[in-house]
Short mmCIF file of C-alpha atoms in Angstrom, two decimals:
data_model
loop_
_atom_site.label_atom_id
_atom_site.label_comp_id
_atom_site.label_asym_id
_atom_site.label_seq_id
_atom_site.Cartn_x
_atom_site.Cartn_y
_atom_site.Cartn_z
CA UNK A 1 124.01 39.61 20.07
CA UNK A 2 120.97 42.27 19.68
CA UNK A 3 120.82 45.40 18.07
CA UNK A 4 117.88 47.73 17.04
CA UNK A 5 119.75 48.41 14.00
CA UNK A 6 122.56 46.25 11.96
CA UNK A 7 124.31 48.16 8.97
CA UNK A 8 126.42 45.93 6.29
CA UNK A 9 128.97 47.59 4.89
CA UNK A 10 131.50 51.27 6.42
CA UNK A 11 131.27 53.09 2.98
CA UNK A 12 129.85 56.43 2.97
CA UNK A 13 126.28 55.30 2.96
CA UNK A 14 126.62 53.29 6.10
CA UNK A 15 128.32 55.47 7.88
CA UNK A 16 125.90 58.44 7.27
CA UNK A 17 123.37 55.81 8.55
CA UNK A 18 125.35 54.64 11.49
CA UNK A 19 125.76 58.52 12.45
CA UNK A 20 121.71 59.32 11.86
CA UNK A 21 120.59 56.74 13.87
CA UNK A 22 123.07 56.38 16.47
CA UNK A 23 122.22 60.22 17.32
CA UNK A 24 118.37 59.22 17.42
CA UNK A 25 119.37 56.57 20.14
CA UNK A 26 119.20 53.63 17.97
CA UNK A 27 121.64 50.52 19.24
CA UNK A 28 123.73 50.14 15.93
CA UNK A 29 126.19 47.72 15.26
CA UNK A 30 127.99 48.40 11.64
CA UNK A 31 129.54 44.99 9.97
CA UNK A 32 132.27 45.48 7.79
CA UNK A 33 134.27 42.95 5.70
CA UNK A 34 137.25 45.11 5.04
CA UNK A 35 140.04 45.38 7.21
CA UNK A 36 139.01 49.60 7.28
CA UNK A 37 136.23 51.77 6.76
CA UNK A 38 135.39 53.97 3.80
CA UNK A 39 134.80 51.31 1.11
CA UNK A 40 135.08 52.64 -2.16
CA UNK A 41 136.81 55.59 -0.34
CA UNK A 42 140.54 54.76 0.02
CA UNK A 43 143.05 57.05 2.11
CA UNK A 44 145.85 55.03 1.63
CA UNK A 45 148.75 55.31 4.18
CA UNK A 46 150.53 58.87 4.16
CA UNK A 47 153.65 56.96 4.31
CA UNK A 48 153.52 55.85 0.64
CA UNK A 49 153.08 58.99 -1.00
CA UNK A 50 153.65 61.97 1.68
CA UNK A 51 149.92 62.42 2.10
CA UNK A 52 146.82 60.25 2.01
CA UNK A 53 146.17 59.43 -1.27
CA UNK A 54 142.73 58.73 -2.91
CA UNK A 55 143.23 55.27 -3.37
CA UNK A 56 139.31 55.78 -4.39
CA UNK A 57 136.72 58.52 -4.37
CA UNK A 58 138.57 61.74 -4.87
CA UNK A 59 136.50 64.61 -5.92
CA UNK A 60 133.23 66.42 -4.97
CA UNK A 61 130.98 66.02 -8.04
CA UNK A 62 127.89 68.58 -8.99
CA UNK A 63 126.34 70.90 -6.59
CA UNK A 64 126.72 68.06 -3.55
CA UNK A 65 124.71 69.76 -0.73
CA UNK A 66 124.98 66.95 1.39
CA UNK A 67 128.62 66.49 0.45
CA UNK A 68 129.85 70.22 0.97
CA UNK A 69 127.60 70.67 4.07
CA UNK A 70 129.67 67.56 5.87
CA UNK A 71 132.84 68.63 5.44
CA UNK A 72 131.79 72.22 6.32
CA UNK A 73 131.05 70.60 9.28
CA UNK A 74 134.32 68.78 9.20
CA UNK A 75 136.55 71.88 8.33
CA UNK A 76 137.75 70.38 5.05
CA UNK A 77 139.23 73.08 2.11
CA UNK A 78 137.51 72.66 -1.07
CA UNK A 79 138.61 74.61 -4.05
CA UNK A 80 138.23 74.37 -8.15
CA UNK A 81 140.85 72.81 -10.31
CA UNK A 82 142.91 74.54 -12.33
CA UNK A 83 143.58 74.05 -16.13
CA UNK A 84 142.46 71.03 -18.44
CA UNK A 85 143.92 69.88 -21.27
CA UNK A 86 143.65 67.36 -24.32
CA UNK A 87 146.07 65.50 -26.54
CA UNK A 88 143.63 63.85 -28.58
CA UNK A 89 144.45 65.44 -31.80
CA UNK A 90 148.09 65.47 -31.52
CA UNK A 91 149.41 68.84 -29.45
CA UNK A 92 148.50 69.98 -25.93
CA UNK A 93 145.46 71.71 -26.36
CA UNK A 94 143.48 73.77 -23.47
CA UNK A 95 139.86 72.90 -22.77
CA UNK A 96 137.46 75.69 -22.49
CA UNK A 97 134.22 73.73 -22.61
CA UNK A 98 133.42 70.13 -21.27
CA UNK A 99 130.08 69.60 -22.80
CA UNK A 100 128.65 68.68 -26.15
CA UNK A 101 130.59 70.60 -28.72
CA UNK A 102 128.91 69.62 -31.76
CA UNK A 103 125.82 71.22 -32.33
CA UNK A 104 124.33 68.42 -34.32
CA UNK A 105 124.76 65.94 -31.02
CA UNK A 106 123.22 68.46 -28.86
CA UNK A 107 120.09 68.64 -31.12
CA UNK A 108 119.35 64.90 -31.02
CA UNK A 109 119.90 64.90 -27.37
CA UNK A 110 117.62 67.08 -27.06
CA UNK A 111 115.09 65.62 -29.00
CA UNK A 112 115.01 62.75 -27.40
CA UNK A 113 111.51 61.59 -25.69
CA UNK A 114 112.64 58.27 -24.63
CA UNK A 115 115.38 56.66 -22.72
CA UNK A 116 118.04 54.55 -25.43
CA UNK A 117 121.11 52.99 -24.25
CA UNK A 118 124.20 55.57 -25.89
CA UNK A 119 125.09 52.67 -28.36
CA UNK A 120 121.58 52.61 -30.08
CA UNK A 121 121.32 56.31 -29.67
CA UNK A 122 124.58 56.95 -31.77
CA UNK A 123 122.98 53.92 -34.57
CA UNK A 124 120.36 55.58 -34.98
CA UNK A 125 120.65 59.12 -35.23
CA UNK A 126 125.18 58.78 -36.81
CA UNK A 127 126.32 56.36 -39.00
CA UNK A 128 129.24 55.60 -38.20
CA UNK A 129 131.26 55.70 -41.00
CA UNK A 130 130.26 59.05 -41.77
CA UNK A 131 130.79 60.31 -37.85
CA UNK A 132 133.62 58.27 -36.85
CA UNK A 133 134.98 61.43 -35.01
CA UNK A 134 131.51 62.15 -33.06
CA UNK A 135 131.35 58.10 -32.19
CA UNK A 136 134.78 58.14 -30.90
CA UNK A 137 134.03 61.33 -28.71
CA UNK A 138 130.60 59.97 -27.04
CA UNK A 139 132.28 56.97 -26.58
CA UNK A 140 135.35 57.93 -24.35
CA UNK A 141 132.69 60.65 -22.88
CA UNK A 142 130.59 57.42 -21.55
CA UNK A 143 132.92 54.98 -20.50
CA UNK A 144 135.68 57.52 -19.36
CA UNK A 145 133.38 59.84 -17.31
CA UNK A 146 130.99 56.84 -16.15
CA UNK A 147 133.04 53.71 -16.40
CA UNK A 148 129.86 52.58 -18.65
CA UNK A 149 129.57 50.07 -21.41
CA UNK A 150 128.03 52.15 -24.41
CA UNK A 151 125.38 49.30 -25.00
CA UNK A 152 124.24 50.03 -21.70
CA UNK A 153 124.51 53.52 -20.42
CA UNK A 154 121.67 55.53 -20.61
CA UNK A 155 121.15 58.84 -22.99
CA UNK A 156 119.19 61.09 -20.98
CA UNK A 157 122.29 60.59 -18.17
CA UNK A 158 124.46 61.48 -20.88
CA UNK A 159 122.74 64.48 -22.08
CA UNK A 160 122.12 65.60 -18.32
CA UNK A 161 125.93 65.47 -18.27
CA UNK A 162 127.05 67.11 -21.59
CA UNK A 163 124.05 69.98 -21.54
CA UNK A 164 123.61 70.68 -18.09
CA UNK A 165 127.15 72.76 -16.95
CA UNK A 166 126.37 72.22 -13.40
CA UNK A 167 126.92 68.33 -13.45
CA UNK A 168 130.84 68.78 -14.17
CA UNK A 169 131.10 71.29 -11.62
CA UNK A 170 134.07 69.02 -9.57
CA UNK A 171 136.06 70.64 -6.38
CA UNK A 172 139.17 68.66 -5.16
CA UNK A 173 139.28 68.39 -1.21
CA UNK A 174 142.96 69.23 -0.06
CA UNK A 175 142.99 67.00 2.75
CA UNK A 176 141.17 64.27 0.78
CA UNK A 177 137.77 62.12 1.93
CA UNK A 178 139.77 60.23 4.83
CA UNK A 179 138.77 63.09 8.07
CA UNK A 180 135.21 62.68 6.57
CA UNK A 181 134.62 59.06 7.19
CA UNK A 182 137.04 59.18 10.32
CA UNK A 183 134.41 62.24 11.78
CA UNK A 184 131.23 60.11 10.41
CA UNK A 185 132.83 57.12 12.50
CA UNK A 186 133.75 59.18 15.76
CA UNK A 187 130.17 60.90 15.18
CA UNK A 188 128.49 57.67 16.10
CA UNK A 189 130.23 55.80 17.95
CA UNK A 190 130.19 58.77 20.59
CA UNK A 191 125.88 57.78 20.22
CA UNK A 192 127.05 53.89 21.06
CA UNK A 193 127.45 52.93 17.59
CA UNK A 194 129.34 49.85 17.54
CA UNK A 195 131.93 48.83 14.38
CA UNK A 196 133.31 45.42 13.59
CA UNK A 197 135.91 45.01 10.72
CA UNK A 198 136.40 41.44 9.14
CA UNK A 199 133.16 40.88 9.39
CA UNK A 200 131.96 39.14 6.28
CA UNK A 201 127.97 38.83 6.05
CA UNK A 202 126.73 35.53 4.46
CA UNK A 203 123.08 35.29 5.30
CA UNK A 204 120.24 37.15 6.46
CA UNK A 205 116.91 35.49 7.72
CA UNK A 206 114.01 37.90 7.85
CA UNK A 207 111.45 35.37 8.77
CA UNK A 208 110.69 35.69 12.28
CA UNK A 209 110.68 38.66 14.35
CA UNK A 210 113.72 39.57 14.37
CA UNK A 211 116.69 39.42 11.60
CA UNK A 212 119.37 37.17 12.12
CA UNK A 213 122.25 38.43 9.87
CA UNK A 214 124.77 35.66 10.16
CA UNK A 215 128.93 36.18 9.87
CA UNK A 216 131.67 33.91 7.61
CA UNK A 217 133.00 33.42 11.49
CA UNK A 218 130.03 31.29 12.46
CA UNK A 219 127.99 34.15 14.58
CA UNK A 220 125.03 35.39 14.04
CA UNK A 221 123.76 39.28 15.39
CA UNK A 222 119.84 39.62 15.79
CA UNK A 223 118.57 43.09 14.74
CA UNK A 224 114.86 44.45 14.15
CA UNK A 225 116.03 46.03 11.01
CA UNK A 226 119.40 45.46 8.91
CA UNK A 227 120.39 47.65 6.12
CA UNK A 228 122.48 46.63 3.09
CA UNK A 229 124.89 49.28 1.53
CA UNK A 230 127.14 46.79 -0.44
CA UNK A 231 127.44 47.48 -3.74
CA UNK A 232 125.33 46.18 -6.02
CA UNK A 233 127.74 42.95 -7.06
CA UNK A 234 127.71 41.70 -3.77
CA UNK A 235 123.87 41.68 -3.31
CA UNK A 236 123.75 38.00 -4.98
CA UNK A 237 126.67 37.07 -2.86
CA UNK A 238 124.41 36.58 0.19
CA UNK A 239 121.73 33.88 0.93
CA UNK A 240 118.89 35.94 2.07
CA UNK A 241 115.55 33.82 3.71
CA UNK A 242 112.98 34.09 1.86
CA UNK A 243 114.58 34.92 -1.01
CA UNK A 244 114.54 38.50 -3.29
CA UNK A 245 114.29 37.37 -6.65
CA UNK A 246 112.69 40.71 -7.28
CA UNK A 247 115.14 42.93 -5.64
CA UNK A 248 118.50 41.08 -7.08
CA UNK A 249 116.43 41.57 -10.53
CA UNK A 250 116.22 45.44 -10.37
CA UNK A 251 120.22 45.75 -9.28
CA UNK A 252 120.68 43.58 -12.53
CA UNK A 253 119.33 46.35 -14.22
CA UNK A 254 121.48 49.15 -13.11
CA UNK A 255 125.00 49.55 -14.59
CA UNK A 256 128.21 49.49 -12.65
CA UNK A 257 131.47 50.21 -14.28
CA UNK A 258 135.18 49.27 -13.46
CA UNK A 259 138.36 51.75 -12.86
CA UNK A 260 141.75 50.60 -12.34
CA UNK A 261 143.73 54.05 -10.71
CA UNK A 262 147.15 54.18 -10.90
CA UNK A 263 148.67 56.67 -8.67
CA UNK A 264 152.75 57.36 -9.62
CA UNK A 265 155.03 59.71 -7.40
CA UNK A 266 157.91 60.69 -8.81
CA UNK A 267 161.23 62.38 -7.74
CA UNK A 268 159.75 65.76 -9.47
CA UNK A 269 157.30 67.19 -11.18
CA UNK A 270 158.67 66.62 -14.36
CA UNK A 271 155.65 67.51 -16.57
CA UNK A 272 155.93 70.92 -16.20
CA UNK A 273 158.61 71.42 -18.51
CA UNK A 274 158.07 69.26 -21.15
CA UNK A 275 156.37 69.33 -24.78
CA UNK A 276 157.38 73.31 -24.87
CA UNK A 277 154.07 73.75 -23.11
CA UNK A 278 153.91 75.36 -19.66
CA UNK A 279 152.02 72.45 -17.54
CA UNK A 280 152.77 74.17 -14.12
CA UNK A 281 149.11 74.68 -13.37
CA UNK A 282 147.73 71.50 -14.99
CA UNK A 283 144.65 69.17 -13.27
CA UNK A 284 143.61 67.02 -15.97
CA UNK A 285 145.02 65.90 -19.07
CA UNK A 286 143.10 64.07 -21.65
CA UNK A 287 144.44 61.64 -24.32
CA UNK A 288 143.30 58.69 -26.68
CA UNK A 289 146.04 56.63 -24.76
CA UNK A 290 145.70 53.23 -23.18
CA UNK A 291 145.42 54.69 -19.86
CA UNK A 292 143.81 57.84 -21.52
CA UNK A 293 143.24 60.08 -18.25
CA UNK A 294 145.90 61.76 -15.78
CA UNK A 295 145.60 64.39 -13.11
CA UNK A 296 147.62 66.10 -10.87
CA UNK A 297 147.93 67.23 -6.97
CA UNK A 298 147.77 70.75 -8.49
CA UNK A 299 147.78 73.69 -6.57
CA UNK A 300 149.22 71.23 -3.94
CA UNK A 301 153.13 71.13 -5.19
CA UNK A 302 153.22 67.04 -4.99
CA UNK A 303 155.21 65.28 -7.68
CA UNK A 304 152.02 62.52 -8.35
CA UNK A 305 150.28 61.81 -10.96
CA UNK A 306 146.70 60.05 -10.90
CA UNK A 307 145.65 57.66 -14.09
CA UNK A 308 142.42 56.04 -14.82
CA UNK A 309 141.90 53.39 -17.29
CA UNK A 310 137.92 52.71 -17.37
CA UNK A 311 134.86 51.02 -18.34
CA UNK A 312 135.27 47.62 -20.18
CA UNK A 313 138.75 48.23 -20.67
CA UNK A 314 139.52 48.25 -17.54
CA UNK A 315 137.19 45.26 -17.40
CA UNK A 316 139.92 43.96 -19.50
CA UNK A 317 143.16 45.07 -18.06
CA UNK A 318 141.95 43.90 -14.57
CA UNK A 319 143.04 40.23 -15.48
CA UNK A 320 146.81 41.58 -16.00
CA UNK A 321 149.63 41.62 -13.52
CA UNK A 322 150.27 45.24 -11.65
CA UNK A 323 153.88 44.59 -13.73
CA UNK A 324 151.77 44.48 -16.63
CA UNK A 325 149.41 47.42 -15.83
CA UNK A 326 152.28 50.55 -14.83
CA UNK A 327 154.21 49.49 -18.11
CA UNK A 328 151.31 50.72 -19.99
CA UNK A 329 150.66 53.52 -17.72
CA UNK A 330 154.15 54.93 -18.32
CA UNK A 331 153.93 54.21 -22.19
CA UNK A 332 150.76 56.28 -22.21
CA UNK A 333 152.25 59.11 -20.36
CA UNK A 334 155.43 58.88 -22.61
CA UNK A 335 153.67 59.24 -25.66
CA UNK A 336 150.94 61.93 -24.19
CA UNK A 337 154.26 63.68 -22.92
CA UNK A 338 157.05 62.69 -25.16
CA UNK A 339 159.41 61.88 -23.05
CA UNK A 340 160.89 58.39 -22.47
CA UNK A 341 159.65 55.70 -20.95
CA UNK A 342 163.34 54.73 -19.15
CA UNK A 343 163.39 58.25 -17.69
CA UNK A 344 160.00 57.83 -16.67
CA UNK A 345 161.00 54.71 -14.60
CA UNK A 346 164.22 56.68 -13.13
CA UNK A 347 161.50 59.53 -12.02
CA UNK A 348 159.18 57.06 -10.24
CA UNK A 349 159.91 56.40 -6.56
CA UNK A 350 156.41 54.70 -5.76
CA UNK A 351 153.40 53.96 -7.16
CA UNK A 352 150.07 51.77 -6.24
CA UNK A 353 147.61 50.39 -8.59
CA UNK A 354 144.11 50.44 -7.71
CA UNK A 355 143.00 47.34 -9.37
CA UNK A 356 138.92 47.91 -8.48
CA UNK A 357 136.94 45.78 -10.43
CA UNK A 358 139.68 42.78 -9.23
CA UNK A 359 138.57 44.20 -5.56
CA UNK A 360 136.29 41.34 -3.77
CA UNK A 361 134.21 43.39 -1.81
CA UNK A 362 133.85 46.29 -4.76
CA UNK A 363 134.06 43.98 -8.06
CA UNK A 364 134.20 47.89 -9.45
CA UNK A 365 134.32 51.46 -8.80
CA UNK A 366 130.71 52.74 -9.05
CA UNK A 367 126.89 52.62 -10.81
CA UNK A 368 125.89 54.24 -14.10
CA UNK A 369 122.31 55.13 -15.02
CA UNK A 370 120.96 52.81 -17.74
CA UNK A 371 117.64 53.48 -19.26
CA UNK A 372 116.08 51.18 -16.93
CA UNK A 373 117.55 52.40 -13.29
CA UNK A 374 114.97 54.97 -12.73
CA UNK A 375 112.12 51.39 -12.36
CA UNK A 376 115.07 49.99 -10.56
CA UNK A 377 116.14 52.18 -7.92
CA UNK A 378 112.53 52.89 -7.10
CA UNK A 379 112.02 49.19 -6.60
CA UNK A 380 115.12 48.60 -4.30
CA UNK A 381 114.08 51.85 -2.49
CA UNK A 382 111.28 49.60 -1.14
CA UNK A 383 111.94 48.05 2.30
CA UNK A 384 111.64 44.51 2.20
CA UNK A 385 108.91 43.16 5.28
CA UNK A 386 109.97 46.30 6.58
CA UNK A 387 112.96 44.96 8.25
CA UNK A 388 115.36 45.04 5.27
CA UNK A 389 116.62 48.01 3.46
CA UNK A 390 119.27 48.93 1.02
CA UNK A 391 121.50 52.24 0.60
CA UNK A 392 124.51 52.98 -1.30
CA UNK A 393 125.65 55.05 -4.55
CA UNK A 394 123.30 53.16 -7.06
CA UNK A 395 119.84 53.80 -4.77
CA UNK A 396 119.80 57.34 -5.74
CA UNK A 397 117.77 59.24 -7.80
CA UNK A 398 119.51 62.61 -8.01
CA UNK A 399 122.01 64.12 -10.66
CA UNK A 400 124.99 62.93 -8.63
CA UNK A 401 124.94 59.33 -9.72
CA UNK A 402 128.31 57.32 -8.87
CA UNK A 403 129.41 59.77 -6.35
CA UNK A 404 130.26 59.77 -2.75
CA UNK A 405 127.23 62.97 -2.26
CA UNK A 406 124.83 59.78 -3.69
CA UNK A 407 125.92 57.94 -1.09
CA UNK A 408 125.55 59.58 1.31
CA UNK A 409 122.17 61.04 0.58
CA UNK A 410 120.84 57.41 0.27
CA UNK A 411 122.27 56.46 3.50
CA UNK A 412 120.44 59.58 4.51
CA UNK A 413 117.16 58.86 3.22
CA UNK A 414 117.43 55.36 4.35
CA UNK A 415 117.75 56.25 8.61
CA UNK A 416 114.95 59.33 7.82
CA UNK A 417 112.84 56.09 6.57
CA UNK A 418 113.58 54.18 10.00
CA UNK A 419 113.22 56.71 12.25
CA UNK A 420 110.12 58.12 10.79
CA UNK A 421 108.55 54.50 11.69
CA UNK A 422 106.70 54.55 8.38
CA UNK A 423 105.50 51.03 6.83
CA UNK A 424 105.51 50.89 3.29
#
């Protein structure tokens, strides 16, 4: 079976690639282990919840030009959330501002000339015992915002996120990612493109003229050029001739963070009336619960609510039962809304738990900068021989890190390298 072009993996990044090249006349065949395309991105059925629900990637993230110019071209609705909230400190309180508000943390971020991971930054410059409040905020900043591990998430992507106002700029999609990566999909297979599901890649032999990229179901596809847009887990996963000892080193040294989602329907929308507050127009809420982060449908009058339990607790929690994992969603959102946890189990009519980093073909939700990506991406940017070449979230280089727009714009970059016939 021979194709100019063989992509691994139907996530954003290979389908922006599949659509790019397919248009320039490449023959593209797109190999996907899942059952579906989208990857990360998860419309799950509208039957469940009355709509298709982000199962995974939800929002737009930072100015996304790539991003907002697809579903222009899509026809999607994008508009701003509505009100925020926190019950860290005991009562519902609004949130004005997202970034740094202590103006002793925004100093030392912004004297910092060199890279630290946020752990070391926070020993050196706050004892703990004397900032226990400051500690607790960076922390739930890092691993709630990035999924990250706090010994290994880099500064300078925290202080690009907590100084630079732009980088939280987040618009919800009312119809949600799934027409995106259903248009990406139609877009090139009307160009030939070719997509095969439950296609599991094992091996990859660049040694000859031609790759062989070899299938769990005994085939093997020959290709001039294949490119690899699994995440970064995976990458070790496959037997690659010769081998890329160098490569598999560099995605070592980005991070990549875990999220389990839980998304809950219920009968009503109960929250609204609750706590004496008036919740009517509430996106996200904040807490110091176990499953500290919820959001709404909101100005879409659905009665779901969206958690997310992150970084290395979700690590953690991904080894329970999904039994085990909604009773402490609905004990967090009993004590974040005080109401109780039986009438929280009458309200619920279905829910679904996103259990990511259990996911075999994720092992997680999405990359974090560390304060050695920058040498890392660059490397993996390379094209191995010039036959093998990886795209995805983590190979990015922008302010967007994690997102679908990062994506996207690697799998961008990625068919503008291929088609521009340049040998590096």
């Amino acid at each position: 079976m021979e194709h100019d072009v063989a992509i691994v993996g139907a996530g954003a990044a290979g389908l922006m690639v599949a659509r790019v090249l397919a248009q320039a006349g490449k023959k593209v065949v797109v190999l996907e282990a899942r059952d579906r395309i989208g990857g990360r991105i998860y419309p799950l059925s509208e039957a469940d919840f009355g709509y298709e629900a982000a199962g995974g990637a939800e929002f737009i993230h930072g100015e996304a030009p790539v991003s907002k110019a697809l579903a222009k071209e899509v026809g999607l609705t994008l508009y701003h959330p509505q009100e925020w909230w926190s019950v860290r400190d005991g009562e519902p309180m609004p949130i004005e501002r997202l970034s740094a508000h202590d103006p002793l943390l925004e100093s030392k971020l912004r004297a910092l000339t060199e890279d630290i991971s946020v752990a070391e930054f926070l020993r050196q410059n706050f004892p703990q015992e004397q900032h226990a409040a400051l500690w607790d905020f960076v922390t739930r900043w890092t691993e709630g915002y990035d999924a990250a591990d706090t010994e290994k998430a880099s500064t300078f992507g925290l202080r690009e996120e907590m100084l630079n106002e732009g980088s939280w700029l987040q618009m919800n999609i009312k119809e949600g990612y799934g027409p995106l990566i259903k248009f990406l999909k139609t877009e090139a297979e009307k160009h030939g493109a070719e997509f095969i599901l439950n296609k599991i890649v094992t091996a990859i032999d660049y040694t000859g003229d031609k790759v062989k990229v070899s299938t769990s179901d005994g085939l093997i596809y020959q290709t001039t050029q294949v490119i690899l847009t699994v995440p970064l887990p995976i990458l070790p996963e496959i037997q690659f001739a010769p081998a890329i000892p160098t490569q598999l080193a560099a995605a070592a040294k980005i991070g990549y963070g875990g999220v389990i989602k839980l998304i809950l329907k219920f009968k009503d929308k109960w929250w609204t009336g609750v706590r004496e507050q008036v919740f009517e127009k509430m996106f996200f809420m904040l807490s110091s619960e176990p499953v500290p982060t919820w959001w709404t449908q909101y100005p879409q009058e659905r009665p779901i609510l969206t958690g997310w339990l992150p970084g290395p607790e979700a690590l953690e929690m991904s080894k329970k039962s999904d039994e085990d994992i909604l009773a402490l969603a609905l004990e967090s959102l009993s004590k974040i809304f005080t109401i109780g946890v039986d009438e929280l189990k009458e309200q619920l009519t279905n829910y679904k738990i996103l259990n990511w980093p259990k996911d075999p073909y994720a092992r997680g939700v999405y990359s974090y900068a560390t304060p050695w990506s920058a040498e890392a991406i660059a490397e993996l940017q390379k094209p191995i021989a010039n036959k093998v070449y990886l795209a995805g979230e983590a190979i990015y280089e922008g302010s967007e890190v994690g997102t679908v727009e990062a994506a996207l714009t690697s799998g961008q970059r990625v068919a503008k390298l291929i088609l521009s016939g340049m040998v590096l």
